[in-house]
Tab-separated table of C-alpha atoms and ligand atoms in Angstrom:
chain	number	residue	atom	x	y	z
A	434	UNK	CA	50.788	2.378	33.811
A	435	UNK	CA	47.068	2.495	34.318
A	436	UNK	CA	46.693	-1.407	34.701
A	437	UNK	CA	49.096	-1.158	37.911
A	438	UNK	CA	47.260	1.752	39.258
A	439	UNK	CA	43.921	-0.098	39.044
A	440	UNK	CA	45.465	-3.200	40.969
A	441	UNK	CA	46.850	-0.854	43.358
A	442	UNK	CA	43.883	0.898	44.001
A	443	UNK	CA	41.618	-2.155	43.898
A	444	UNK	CA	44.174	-3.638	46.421
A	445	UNK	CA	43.802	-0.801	49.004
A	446	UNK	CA	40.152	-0.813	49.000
A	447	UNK	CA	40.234	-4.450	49.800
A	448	UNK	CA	42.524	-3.597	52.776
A	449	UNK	CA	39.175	-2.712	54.382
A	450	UNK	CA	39.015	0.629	57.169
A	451	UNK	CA	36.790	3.370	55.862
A	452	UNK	CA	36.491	3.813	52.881
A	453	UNK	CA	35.632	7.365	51.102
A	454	UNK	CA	34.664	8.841	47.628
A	455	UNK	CA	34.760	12.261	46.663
A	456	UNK	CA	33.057	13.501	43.388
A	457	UNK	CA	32.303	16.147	41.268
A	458	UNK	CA	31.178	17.386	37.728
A	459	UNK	CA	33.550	14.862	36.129
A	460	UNK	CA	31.410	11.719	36.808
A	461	UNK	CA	28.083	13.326	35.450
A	462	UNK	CA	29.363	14.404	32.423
A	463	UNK	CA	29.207	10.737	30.972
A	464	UNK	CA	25.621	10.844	32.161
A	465	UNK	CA	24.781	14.022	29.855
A	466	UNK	CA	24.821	16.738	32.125
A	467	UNK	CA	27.037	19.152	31.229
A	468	UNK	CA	29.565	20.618	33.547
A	469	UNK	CA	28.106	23.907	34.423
A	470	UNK	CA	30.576	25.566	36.147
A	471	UNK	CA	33.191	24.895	33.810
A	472	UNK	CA	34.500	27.194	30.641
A	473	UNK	CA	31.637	27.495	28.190
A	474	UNK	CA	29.420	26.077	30.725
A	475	UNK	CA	25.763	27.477	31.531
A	476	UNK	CA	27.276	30.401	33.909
A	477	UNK	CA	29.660	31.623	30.629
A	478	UNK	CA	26.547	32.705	29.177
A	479	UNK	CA	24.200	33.887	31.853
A	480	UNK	CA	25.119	35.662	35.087
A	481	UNK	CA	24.085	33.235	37.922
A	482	UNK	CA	21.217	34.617	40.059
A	483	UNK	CA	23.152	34.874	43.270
A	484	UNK	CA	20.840	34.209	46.265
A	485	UNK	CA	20.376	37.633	47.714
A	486	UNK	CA	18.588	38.407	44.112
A	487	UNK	CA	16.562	35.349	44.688
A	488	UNK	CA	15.449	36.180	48.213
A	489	UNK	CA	14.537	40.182	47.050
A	490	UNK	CA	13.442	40.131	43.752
A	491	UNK	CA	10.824	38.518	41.973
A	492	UNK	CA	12.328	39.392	38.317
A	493	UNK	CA	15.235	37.224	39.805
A	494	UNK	CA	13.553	34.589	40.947
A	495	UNK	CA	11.351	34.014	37.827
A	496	UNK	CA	14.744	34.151	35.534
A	497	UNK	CA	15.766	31.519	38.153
A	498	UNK	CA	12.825	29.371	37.456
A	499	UNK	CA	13.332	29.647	34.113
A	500	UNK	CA	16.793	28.531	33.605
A	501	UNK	CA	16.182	25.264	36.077
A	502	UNK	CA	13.300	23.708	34.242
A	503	UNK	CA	15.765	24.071	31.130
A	504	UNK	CA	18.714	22.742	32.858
A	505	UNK	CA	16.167	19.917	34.875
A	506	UNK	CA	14.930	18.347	31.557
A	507	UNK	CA	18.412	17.479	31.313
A	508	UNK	CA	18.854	16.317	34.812
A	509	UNK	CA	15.227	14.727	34.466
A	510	UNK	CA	16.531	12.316	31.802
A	511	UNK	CA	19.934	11.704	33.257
A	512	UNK	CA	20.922	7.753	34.499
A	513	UNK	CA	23.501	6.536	36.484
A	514	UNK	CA	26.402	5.622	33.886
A	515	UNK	CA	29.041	2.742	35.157
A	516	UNK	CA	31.199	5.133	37.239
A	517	UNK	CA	28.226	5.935	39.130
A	518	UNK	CA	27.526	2.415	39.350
A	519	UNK	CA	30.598	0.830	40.157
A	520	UNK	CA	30.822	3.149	43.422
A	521	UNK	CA	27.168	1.630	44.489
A	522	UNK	CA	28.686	-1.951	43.822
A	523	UNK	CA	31.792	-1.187	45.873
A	524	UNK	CA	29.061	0.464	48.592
A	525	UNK	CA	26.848	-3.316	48.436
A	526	UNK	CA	30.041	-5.530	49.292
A	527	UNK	CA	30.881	-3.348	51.808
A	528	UNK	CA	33.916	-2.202	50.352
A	529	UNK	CA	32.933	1.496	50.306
A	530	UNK	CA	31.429	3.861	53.583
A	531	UNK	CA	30.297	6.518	51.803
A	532	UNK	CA	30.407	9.438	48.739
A	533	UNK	CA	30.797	13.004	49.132
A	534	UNK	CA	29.840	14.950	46.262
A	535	UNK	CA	29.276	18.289	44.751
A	536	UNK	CA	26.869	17.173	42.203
A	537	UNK	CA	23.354	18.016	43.018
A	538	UNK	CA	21.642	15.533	40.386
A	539	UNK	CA	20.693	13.036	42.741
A	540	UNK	CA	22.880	10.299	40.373
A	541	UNK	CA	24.426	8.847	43.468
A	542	UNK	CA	21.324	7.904	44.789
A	543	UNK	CA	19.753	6.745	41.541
A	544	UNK	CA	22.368	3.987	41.203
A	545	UNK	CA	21.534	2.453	44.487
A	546	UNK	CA	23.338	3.856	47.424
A	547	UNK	CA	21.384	4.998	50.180
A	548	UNK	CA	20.623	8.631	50.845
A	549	UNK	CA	22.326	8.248	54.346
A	550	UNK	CA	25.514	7.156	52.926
A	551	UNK	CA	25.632	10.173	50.087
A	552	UNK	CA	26.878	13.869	51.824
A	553	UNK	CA	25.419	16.207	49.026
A	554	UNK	CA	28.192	20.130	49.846
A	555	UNK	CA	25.691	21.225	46.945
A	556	UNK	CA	22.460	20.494	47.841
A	557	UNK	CA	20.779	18.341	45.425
A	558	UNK	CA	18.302	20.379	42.768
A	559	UNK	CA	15.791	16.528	43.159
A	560	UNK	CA	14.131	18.410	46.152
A	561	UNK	CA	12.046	21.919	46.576
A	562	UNK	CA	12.303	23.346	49.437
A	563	UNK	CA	10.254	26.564	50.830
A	564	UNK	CA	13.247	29.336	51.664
A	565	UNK	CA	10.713	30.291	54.879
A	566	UNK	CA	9.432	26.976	56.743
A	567	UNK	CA	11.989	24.307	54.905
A	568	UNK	CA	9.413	22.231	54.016
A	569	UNK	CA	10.814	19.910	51.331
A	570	UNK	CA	7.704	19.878	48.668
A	571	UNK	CA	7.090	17.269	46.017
A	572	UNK	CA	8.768	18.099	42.865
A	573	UNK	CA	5.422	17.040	40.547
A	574	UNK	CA	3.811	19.192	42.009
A	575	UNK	CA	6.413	22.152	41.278
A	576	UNK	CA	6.828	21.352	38.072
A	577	UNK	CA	3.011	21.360	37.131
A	578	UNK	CA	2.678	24.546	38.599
A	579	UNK	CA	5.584	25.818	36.525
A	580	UNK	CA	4.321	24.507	33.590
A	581	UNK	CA	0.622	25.687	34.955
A	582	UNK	CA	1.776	29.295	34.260
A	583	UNK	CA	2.924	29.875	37.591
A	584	UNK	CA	6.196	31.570	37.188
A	585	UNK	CA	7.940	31.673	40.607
A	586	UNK	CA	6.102	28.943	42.806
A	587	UNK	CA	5.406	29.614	46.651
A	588	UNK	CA	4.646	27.992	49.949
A	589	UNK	CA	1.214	27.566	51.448
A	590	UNK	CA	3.096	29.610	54.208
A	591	UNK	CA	3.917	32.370	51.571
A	592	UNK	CA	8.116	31.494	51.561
A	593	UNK	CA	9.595	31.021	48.356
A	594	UNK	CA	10.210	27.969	46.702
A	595	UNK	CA	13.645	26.825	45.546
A	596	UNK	CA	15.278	23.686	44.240
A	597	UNK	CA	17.709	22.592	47.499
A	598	UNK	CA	21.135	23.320	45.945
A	599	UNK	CA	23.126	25.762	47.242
A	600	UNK	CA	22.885	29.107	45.072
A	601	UNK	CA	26.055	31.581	44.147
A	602	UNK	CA	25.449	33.848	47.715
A	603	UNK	CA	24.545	31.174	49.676
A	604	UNK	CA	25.543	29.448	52.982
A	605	UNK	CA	27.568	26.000	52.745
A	606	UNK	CA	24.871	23.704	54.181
A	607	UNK	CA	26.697	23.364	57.778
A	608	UNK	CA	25.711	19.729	58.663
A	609	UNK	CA	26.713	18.667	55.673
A	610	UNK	CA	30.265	19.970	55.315
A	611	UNK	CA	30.848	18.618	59.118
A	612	UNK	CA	29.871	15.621	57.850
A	613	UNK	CA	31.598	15.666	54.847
A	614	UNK	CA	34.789	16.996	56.931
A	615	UNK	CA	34.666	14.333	60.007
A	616	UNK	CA	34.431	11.508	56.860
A	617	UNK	CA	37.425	13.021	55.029
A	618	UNK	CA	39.723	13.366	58.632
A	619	UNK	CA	39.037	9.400	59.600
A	620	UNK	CA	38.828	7.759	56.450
A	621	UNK	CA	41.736	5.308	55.464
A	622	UNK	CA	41.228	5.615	51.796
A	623	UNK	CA	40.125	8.728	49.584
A	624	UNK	CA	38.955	8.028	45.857
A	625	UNK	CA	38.449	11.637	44.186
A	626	UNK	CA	36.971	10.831	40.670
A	627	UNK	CA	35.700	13.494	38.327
A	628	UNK	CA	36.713	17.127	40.579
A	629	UNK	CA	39.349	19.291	39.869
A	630	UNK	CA	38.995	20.166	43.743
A	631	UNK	CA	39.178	23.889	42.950
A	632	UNK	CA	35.762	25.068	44.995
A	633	UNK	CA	35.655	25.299	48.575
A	634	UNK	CA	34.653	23.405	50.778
A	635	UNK	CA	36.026	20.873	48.700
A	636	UNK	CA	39.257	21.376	48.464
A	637	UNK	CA	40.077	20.964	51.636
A	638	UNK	CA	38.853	17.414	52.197
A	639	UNK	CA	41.836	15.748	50.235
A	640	UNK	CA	43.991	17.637	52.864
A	641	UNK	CA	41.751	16.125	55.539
A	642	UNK	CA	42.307	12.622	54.533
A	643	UNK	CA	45.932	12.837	53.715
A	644	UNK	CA	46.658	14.465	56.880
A	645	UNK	CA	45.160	11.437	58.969
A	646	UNK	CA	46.997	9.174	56.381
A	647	UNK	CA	44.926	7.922	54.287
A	648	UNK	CA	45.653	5.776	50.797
A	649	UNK	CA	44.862	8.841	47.787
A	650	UNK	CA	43.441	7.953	44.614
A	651	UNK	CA	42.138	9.885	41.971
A	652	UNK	CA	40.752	9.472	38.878
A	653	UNK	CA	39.845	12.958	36.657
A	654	UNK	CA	40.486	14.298	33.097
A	655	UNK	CA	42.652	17.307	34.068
A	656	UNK	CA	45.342	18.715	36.346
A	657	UNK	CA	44.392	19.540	39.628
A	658	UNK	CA	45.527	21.976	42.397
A	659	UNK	CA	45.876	18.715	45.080
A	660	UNK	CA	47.641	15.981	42.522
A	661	UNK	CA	50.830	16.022	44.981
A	662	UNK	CA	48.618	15.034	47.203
A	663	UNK	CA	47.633	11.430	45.927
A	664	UNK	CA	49.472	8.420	45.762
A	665	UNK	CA	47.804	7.135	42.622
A	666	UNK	CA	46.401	9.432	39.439
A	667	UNK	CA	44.585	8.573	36.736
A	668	UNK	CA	43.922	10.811	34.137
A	669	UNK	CA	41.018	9.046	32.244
A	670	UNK	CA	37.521	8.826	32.041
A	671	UNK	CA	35.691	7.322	35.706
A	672	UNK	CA	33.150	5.776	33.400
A	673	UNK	CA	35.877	3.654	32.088
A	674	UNK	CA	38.500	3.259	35.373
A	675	UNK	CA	35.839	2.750	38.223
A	676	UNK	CA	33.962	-0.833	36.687
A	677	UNK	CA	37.947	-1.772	36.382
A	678	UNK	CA	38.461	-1.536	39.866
A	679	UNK	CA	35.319	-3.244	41.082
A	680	UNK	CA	36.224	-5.952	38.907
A	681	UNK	CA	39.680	-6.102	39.675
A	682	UNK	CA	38.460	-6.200	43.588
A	683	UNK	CA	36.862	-9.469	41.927
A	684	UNK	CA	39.852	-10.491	40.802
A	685	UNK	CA	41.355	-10.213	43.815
A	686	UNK	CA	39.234	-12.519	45.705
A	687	UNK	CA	41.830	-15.664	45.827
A	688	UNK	CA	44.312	-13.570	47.213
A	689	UNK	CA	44.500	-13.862	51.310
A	690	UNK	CA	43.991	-10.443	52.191
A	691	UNK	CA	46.447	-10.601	55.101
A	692	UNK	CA	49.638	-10.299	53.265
A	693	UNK	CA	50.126	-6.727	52.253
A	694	UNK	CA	52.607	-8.217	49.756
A	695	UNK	CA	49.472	-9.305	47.991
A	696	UNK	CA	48.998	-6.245	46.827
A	697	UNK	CA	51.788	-6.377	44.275
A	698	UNK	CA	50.425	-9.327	42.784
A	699	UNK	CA	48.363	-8.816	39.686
A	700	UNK	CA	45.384	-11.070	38.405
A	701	UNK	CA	46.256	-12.914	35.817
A	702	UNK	CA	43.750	-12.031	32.959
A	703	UNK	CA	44.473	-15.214	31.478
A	704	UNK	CA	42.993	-17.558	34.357
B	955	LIG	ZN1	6.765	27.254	53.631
């Protein structure tokens, strides 16, 4: 029953400890942007430009430019929707240490939580960054020299530029999966909401938590590989599950935290 799961949940998270989200495609998608990795996503029509292609070839990097300012607009427009908002909530009353995500639309962010506190495994496709001195250029400026007629932007230092996500080819950005991997092994609570935890890194971070006990929650539209993993699942949409939780947390309030029997008891909707 989904009502019990949401106390539960809402209950653990109020136990206090650390606290850690996972997300993925899932909680975007009621933002607009379309899950591009999925089955008739972006990659079902086009062959991805695998990094190797973008480093060698100009033809490839053009065609790369050219499919990201059509799948920015997108991004561009894109606002936090309540899922994203609820975890920035639970962040504020302290309730939450941190998300670790595989989106790279910067939505996270957008809805309040600071950068320090979001571990992007994808990169996030916000920032440019030249491929030769890492400079992190603003993303005006890229985009007016796109739209300027310059096809496949470069550095003053003569690297390529490329938005900061991590391309088909391309390394795992190392700090962040350590960081995303030393969250995952101490945290005393794991919310996944919105992954099917299929691509790697990610998949092993459910593993992580469970092994160093943590409470598992999730909260996703499909099936996935880890379910026997968590201790609560919710198959329904985040936008819709994650403001229930923040305000049963409210609900909670009354209840003396110190009694772990608490947890069973429900708010009374009526009161
Ligand atoms: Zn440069």
């Amino acid at each position: 029953m989904i009502i019990d799961d949401i106390a539960t949940i809402a209950a653990r998270i109020r136990l206090g400890g650390k606290n850690v989200a996972f997300t993925g495609a899932g909680i975007s998608t009621e933002s607009g942007i379309p899950d591009y990795r999925s089955q008739g996503g972006i990659w079902d029509k086009f062959r991805p430009v695998y990094f190797d292609e973008f480093m060698s070839s100009r033809v490839a990097r053009e065609e790369y430019w050219r499919r990201w300012t059509a799948l920015y607009t997108g991004i561009e427009a894109a606002a936090p929707n309540p899922a994203h908002r609820a975890l920035a909530d639970l962040y504020r009353n302290g309730y939450l240490d941190a998300v670790i995500t595989q989106n790279i639309d910067g939505l996270h962010q957008a809805s309040g939580l600071p950068e320090e506190r979001v571990v992007e495994l994808h990169g996030n496709t916000r920032r440019i960054r030249c491929m030769h001195c890492r400079t992190i250029l603003p993303i005006q400026e890229v985009q007016q020299r796109l739209a300027d007629g310059d096809p496949a932007p470069e550095c003053n230092c003569g690297g390529y530029l490329k938005p900061d996500t991590i391309s088909f080819g391309q390394a795992m950005p190392a700090a962040e999966v350590e960081k995303a991997v030393r969250l995952s092994r101490t945290c005393d609570l794991f919310l996944a909401v919105g992954s099917t935890l299929l691509v790697q890194p990610a998949a092993h971070m459910p593993y992580f938590a469970k092994d160093n006990g943590a409470f598992m929650a999730i909260v996703n539209l499909s099936e996935t590989p880890c379910d026997a993993l968590f201790d609560v699942r919710i198959r329904d949409k985040a936008g819709q599950v994650l403001p229930r939780i923040v305000d049963a947390l409210a609900s909670l309030q009354a209840i003396p935290v110190s009694s772990p029997t608490g947890m069973d008891k429900k708010p009374d909707p009526e009161s």
